Amino acid sequence: MSSPEKRRPGARVLVTIAVSATLAAGSNLVLRHAMAGLGGDLAVDGALLLAIITTPAVLGGLVGYVVSYALWLHVLSGSRLGAAYPVYVSSLVVMVLAGSIFVLGEEVTLPRIGCVTLVIAGIAVAESGGER
């Protein structure tokens, strides 16, 4: 068997990446919803900071990020970054786009879909030229 530095992510690692990306995407959606609820004025002052740190949804989103990064660190401990990161990023991009449309009700535009498609295609092309 090859060392962790040389192999592609296995099934267990892919599941861990998927869970990590799902938590990160979900955390983004929760944080976006929570911050929108605090109002549109982003002037940083004591009242806003207090509202942010006492909003349960913000705290939940932050906890989701911490768990997501703990899982990501586990992935990094046994996988090549160049093999794991494209899977993570492309998963995250798709989940955030889908969540922003279906959960947050954000507008679907052709340029937005095109940009995400180009990002994923770029990742796929870069990865296909990598070592096996």
Coordinates of N, CA and C in Angstrom, one line a residue:
M1 N 0.8 -1.2 0.0 CA 0.0 0.0 0.0 C 0.9 1.2 0.0
S2 N 0.5 2.3 -0.7 CA 1.3 3.5 -0.8 C 1.1 4.4 0.4
S3 N 2.0 5.3 0.6 CA 1.9 6.2 1.8 C 0.8 7.2 1.6
P4 N 0.3 7.8 2.7 CA -0.8 8.8 2.6 C -0.4 9.9 1.6
E5 N 0.9 10.2 1.5 CA 1.3 11.3 0.7 C 1.0 11.0 -0.8
K6 N 0.9 9.8 -1.2 CA 0.9 9.5 -2.7 C -0.5 9.0 -3.1
R7 N -1.4 8.7 -2.3 CA -2.7 8.1 -2.7 C -3.8 9.1 -2.8
R8 N -4.8 8.8 -3.6 CA -6.0 9.6 -3.7 C -6.8 9.4 -2.6
P9 N -7.8 10.3 -2.3 CA -8.7 10.0 -1.1 C -9.5 8.7 -1.3
G10 N -9.6 7.9 -0.3 CA -10.4 6.7 -0.3 C -11.8 7.1 0.1
A11 N -12.7 6.0 0.2 CA -14.1 6.2 0.5 C -14.3 6.9 1.8
R12 N -13.6 6.4 2.8 CA -13.8 7.0 4.2 C -13.4 8.5 4.2
V13 N -12.3 8.8 3.5 CA -11.8 10.2 3.4 C -12.9 11.0 2.7
L14 N -13.4 10.5 1.6 CA -14.4 11.2 0.8 C -15.6 11.5 1.6
V15 N -16.0 10.6 2.4 CA -17.2 10.8 3.3 C -16.9 11.9 4.3
T16 N -15.7 11.9 4.9 CA -15.3 12.9 5.8 C -15.2 14.3 5.1
I17 N -14.7 14.3 3.9 CA -14.7 15.6 3.2 C -16.1 16.0 2.9
A18 N -17.0 15.1 2.6 CA -18.4 15.5 2.3 C -19.1 16.1 3.5
V19 N -18.9 15.4 4.7 CA -19.5 15.9 5.9 C -18.9 17.3 6.3
S20 N -17.6 17.4 6.1 CA -16.9 18.7 6.4 C -17.5 19.8 5.5
A21 N -17.6 19.5 4.2 CA -18.1 20.5 3.3 C -19.5 20.9 3.6
T22 N -20.3 19.9 3.9 CA -21.7 20.1 4.2 C -21.9 21.0 5.5
L23 N -21.1 20.7 6.5 CA -21.1 21.5 7.7 C -20.7 23.0 7.4
A24 N -19.7 23.1 6.6 CA -19.2 24.5 6.2 C -20.2 25.2 5.4
A25 N -20.8 24.5 4.4 CA -21.9 25.1 3.6 C -23.1 25.5 4.5
G26 N -23.5 24.6 5.3 CA -24.6 24.9 6.2 C -24.4 26.0 7.1
S27 N -23.1 26.1 7.6 CA -22.7 27.2 8.5 C -22.8 28.5 7.8
N28 N -22.4 28.5 6.5 CA -22.5 29.7 5.7 C -23.9 30.2 5.6
L29 N -24.8 29.2 5.3 CA -26.2 29.6 5.1 C -26.8 30.1 6.4
V30 N -26.5 29.5 7.5 CA -27.0 29.9 8.8 C -26.5 31.3 9.2
L31 N -25.2 31.5 8.9 CA -24.6 32.8 9.2 C -25.2 33.9 8.4
R32 N -25.4 33.6 7.1 CA -26.0 34.6 6.2 C -27.4 35.0 6.6
H33 N -28.2 34.0 7.0 CA -29.5 34.2 7.4 C -29.5 35.0 8.7
A34 N -28.6 34.6 9.7 CA -28.6 35.3 11.0 C -28.1 36.8 10.8
M35 N -27.1 37.0 9.9 CA -26.6 38.4 9.8 C -27.6 39.2 9.0
A36 N -28.4 38.7 8.1 CA -29.4 39.4 7.4 C -30.5 39.8 8.4
G37 N -30.7 39.0 9.4 CA -31.7 39.3 10.4 C -31.3 40.4 11.4
L38 N -30.0 40.7 11.4 CA -29.5 41.8 12.3 C -29.5 43.1 11.6
G39 N -29.9 43.1 10.4 CA -30.0 44.4 9.6 C -28.9 44.6 8.6
G40 N -29.2 45.6 7.8 CA -28.2 45.8 6.7 C -27.1 46.7 7.0
D41 N -27.1 47.4 8.1 CA -26.0 48.3 8.5 C -24.9 47.6 9.1
L42 N -23.8 47.5 8.4 CA -22.6 46.8 8.9 C -21.6 47.6 9.7
A43 N -22.0 48.8 10.1 CA -21.1 49.6 10.9 C -20.7 48.9 12.1
V44 N -19.4 48.7 12.3 CA -19.0 47.9 13.5 C -19.0 48.8 14.7
D45 N -19.8 48.5 15.6 CA -19.8 49.2 16.9 C -20.2 48.2 18.0
G46 N -20.2 48.6 19.2 CA -20.4 47.7 20.4 C -21.7 47.0 20.3
A47 N -22.8 47.8 19.9 CA -24.1 47.2 19.8 C -24.2 46.1 18.8
L48 N -23.6 46.3 17.6 CA -23.6 45.2 16.6 C -22.8 44.0 17.1
L49 N -21.6 44.2 17.6 CA -20.8 43.1 18.1 C -21.6 42.3 19.2
L50 N -22.2 43.0 20.1 CA -23.0 42.3 21.1 C -24.1 41.5 20.5
A51 N -24.8 42.1 19.5 CA -25.9 41.4 18.8 C -25.4 40.2 18.1
I52 N -24.2 40.3 17.5 CA -23.6 39.1 16.8 C -23.3 38.0 17.8
I53 N -22.6 38.3 18.9 CA -22.2 37.3 19.8 C -23.3 36.7 20.7
T54 N -24.4 37.4 20.7 CA -25.5 36.8 21.5 C -26.7 36.3 20.6
T55 N -26.4 36.2 19.3 CA -27.4 35.6 18.4 C -27.2 34.1 18.3
P56 N -28.1 33.3 18.7 CA -27.9 31.8 18.7 C -27.6 31.3 17.3
A57 N -28.2 31.8 16.3 CA -27.8 31.3 14.9 C -26.4 31.6 14.6
V58 N -25.9 32.7 14.9 CA -24.5 33.0 14.7 C -23.6 32.1 15.5
L59 N -23.9 31.8 16.7 CA -23.1 30.9 17.5 C -23.2 29.5 16.9
G60 N -24.4 29.1 16.5 CA -24.5 27.8 15.9 C -23.7 27.7 14.6
G61 N -23.7 28.7 13.8 CA -22.9 28.7 12.6 C -21.4 28.6 12.9
L62 N -21.0 29.3 13.9 CA -19.6 29.2 14.3 C -19.2 27.8 14.8
V63 N -20.1 27.2 15.6 CA -19.8 25.9 16.0 C -19.8 24.9 14.9
G64 N -20.6 25.1 13.9 CA -20.6 24.3 12.7 C -19.3 24.4 12.0
Y65 N -18.7 25.6 11.9 CA -17.4 25.8 11.3 C -16.3 25.1 12.1
V66 N -16.4 25.2 13.4 CA -15.3 24.6 14.2 C -15.3 23.1 13.9
V67 N -16.5 22.4 13.9 CA -16.6 21.0 13.7 C -16.1 20.7 12.3
S68 N -16.5 21.5 11.3 CA -16.1 21.3 9.9 C -14.6 21.3 9.8
Y69 N -13.9 22.3 10.5 CA -12.5 22.4 10.4 C -11.8 21.3 11.1
A70 N -12.4 20.8 12.2 CA -11.8 19.6 12.9 C -11.8 18.4 12.0
L71 N -12.9 18.2 11.2 CA -13.0 17.1 10.3 C -12.0 17.4 9.1
W72 N -11.8 18.6 8.7 CA -10.9 18.9 7.6 C -9.4 18.6 8.1
L73 N -9.1 19.0 9.3 CA -7.8 18.7 9.8 C -7.5 17.2 9.8
H74 N -8.6 16.4 10.1 CA -8.5 14.9 10.1 C -8.2 14.5 8.7
V75 N -8.8 15.1 7.7 CA -8.6 14.7 6.3 C -7.1 15.0 6.0
L76 N -6.7 16.2 6.3 CA -5.3 16.6 6.0 C -4.2 15.8 6.7
S77 N -4.6 15.1 7.8 CA -3.6 14.3 8.5 C -3.2 13.1 7.7
G78 N -4.1 12.6 6.7 CA -3.8 11.4 6.0 C -3.9 11.5 4.5
S79 N -4.1 12.7 4.0 CA -4.4 12.8 2.5 C -3.5 13.9 1.9
R80 N -3.3 13.8 0.7 CA -2.6 14.8 0.0 C -3.5 16.0 -0.2
L81 N -3.0 17.2 0.1 CA -3.8 18.4 0.0 C -4.3 18.6 -1.5
G82 N -3.4 18.3 -2.4 CA -3.7 18.5 -3.8 C -4.8 17.5 -4.3
A83 N -5.0 16.4 -3.6 CA -6.0 15.5 -4.0 C -7.3 15.8 -3.2
A84 N -7.2 16.1 -2.0 CA -8.4 16.3 -1.1 C -9.1 17.7 -1.4
Y85 N -8.3 18.7 -1.6 CA -8.8 20.1 -1.6 C -9.8 20.3 -2.8
P86 N -9.4 19.8 -4.0 CA -10.4 20.0 -5.1 C -11.8 19.4 -4.9
V87 N -11.8 18.2 -4.2 CA -13.0 17.6 -3.9 C -13.8 18.5 -2.9
Y88 N -13.1 19.0 -1.9 CA -13.7 19.8 -0.8 C -14.3 21.1 -1.4
V89 N -13.5 21.8 -2.2 CA -13.9 23.1 -2.8 C -15.0 22.9 -3.7
S90 N -15.0 22.0 -4.6 CA -16.1 21.8 -5.6 C -17.3 21.4 -4.9
S91 N -17.3 20.6 -3.9 CA -18.5 20.2 -3.1 C -19.0 21.4 -2.4
L92 N -18.2 22.2 -1.8 CA -18.6 23.4 -1.0 C -19.3 24.4 -2.0
V93 N -18.7 24.7 -3.1 CA -19.2 25.6 -4.1 C -20.6 25.2 -4.5
V94 N -20.8 23.9 -4.8 CA -22.1 23.5 -5.3 C -23.1 23.6 -4.2
M95 N -22.7 23.2 -2.9 CA -23.7 23.2 -1.8 C -24.1 24.6 -1.4
V96 N -23.1 25.5 -1.4 CA -23.5 26.9 -1.1 C -24.4 27.5 -2.2
L97 N -24.1 27.2 -3.4 CA -24.9 27.8 -4.5 C -26.4 27.2 -4.3
A98 N -26.5 25.9 -4.2 CA -27.8 25.3 -4.1 C -28.5 25.8 -2.8
G99 N -27.8 25.9 -1.7 CA -28.4 26.4 -0.5 C -28.9 27.9 -0.6
S100 N -28.0 28.7 -1.3 CA -28.4 30.1 -1.4 C -29.6 30.2 -2.3
I101 N -29.8 29.3 -3.2 CA -31.0 29.4 -4.1 C -32.2 28.8 -3.4
F102 N -32.1 27.5 -2.9 CA -33.2 26.8 -2.4 C -33.6 27.1 -0.9
V103 N -32.6 27.5 -0.1 CA -32.9 27.8 1.3 C -33.1 29.3 1.5
L104 N -32.2 30.1 1.0 CA -32.2 31.5 1.2 C -33.1 32.3 0.2
G105 N -33.4 31.6 -0.9 CA -34.3 32.2 -2.0 C -33.6 33.2 -2.8
E106 N -32.2 33.1 -2.9 CA -31.5 34.1 -3.7 C -31.7 33.8 -5.2
E107 N -31.5 34.8 -6.0 CA -31.8 34.7 -7.4 C -30.9 33.8 -8.2
V108 N -31.4 33.1 -9.1 CA -30.6 32.2 -10.0 C -30.4 33.0 -11.3
T109 N -29.1 33.3 -11.6 CA -28.8 34.0 -12.8 C -27.9 33.1 -13.7
L110 N -28.0 33.3 -14.9 CA -27.1 32.5 -15.9 C -25.6 32.8 -15.6
P111 N -25.2 34.1 -15.4 CA -23.8 34.3 -15.1 C -23.3 33.6 -13.8
R112 N -24.2 33.6 -12.8 CA -23.9 32.9 -11.5 C -23.6 31.4 -11.8
I113 N -24.6 30.8 -12.5 CA -24.5 29.4 -12.8 C -23.2 29.1 -13.6
G114 N -23.0 30.0 -14.6 CA -21.8 29.9 -15.5 C -20.5 30.0 -14.7
C115 N -20.4 30.9 -13.8 CA -19.2 31.1 -13.0 C -18.9 29.8 -12.1
V116 N -19.9 29.3 -11.5 CA -19.8 28.1 -10.7 C -19.4 26.9 -11.6
T117 N -20.0 26.8 -12.7 CA -19.6 25.8 -13.7 C -18.1 25.9 -14.1
L118 N -17.7 27.1 -14.4 CA -16.3 27.3 -14.7 C -15.3 27.0 -13.6
V119 N -15.7 27.3 -12.4 CA -14.8 26.9 -11.2 C -14.7 25.4 -11.1
I120 N -15.8 24.7 -11.2 CA -15.8 23.3 -11.1 C -15.1 22.6 -12.3
A121 N -15.3 23.2 -13.5 CA -14.6 22.6 -14.7 C -13.1 22.9 -14.5
G122 N -12.7 24.0 -14.0 CA -11.3 24.3 -13.8 C -10.7 23.3 -12.8
I123 N -11.4 23.0 -11.7 CA -10.9 22.1 -10.7 C -10.8 20.7 -11.4
A124 N -11.8 20.3 -12.1 CA -11.7 19.0 -12.8 C -10.6 18.9 -13.8
V125 N -10.3 19.9 -14.6 CA -9.2 19.9 -15.5 C -7.9 19.9 -14.8
A126 N -7.7 20.7 -13.8 CA -6.5 20.7 -13.0 C -6.2 19.3 -12.4
E127 N -7.3 18.7 -11.8 CA -7.1 17.4 -11.1 C -6.8 16.3 -12.1
S128 N -7.4 16.4 -13.3 CA -7.2 15.3 -14.3 C -5.8 15.3 -14.8
G129 N -5.1 16.3 -14.7 CA -3.7 16.4 -15.1 C -2.8 16.0 -14.0
G130 N -3.3 15.6 -12.8 CA -2.5 15.3 -11.7 C -2.0 13.9 -11.8
E131 N -1.1 13.5 -10.8 CA -0.6 12.2 -10.7 C -1.6 11.2 -10.3
R132 N -1.5 10.0 -10.6 CA -2.4 8.9 -10.3 C -1.9 8.1 -9.2

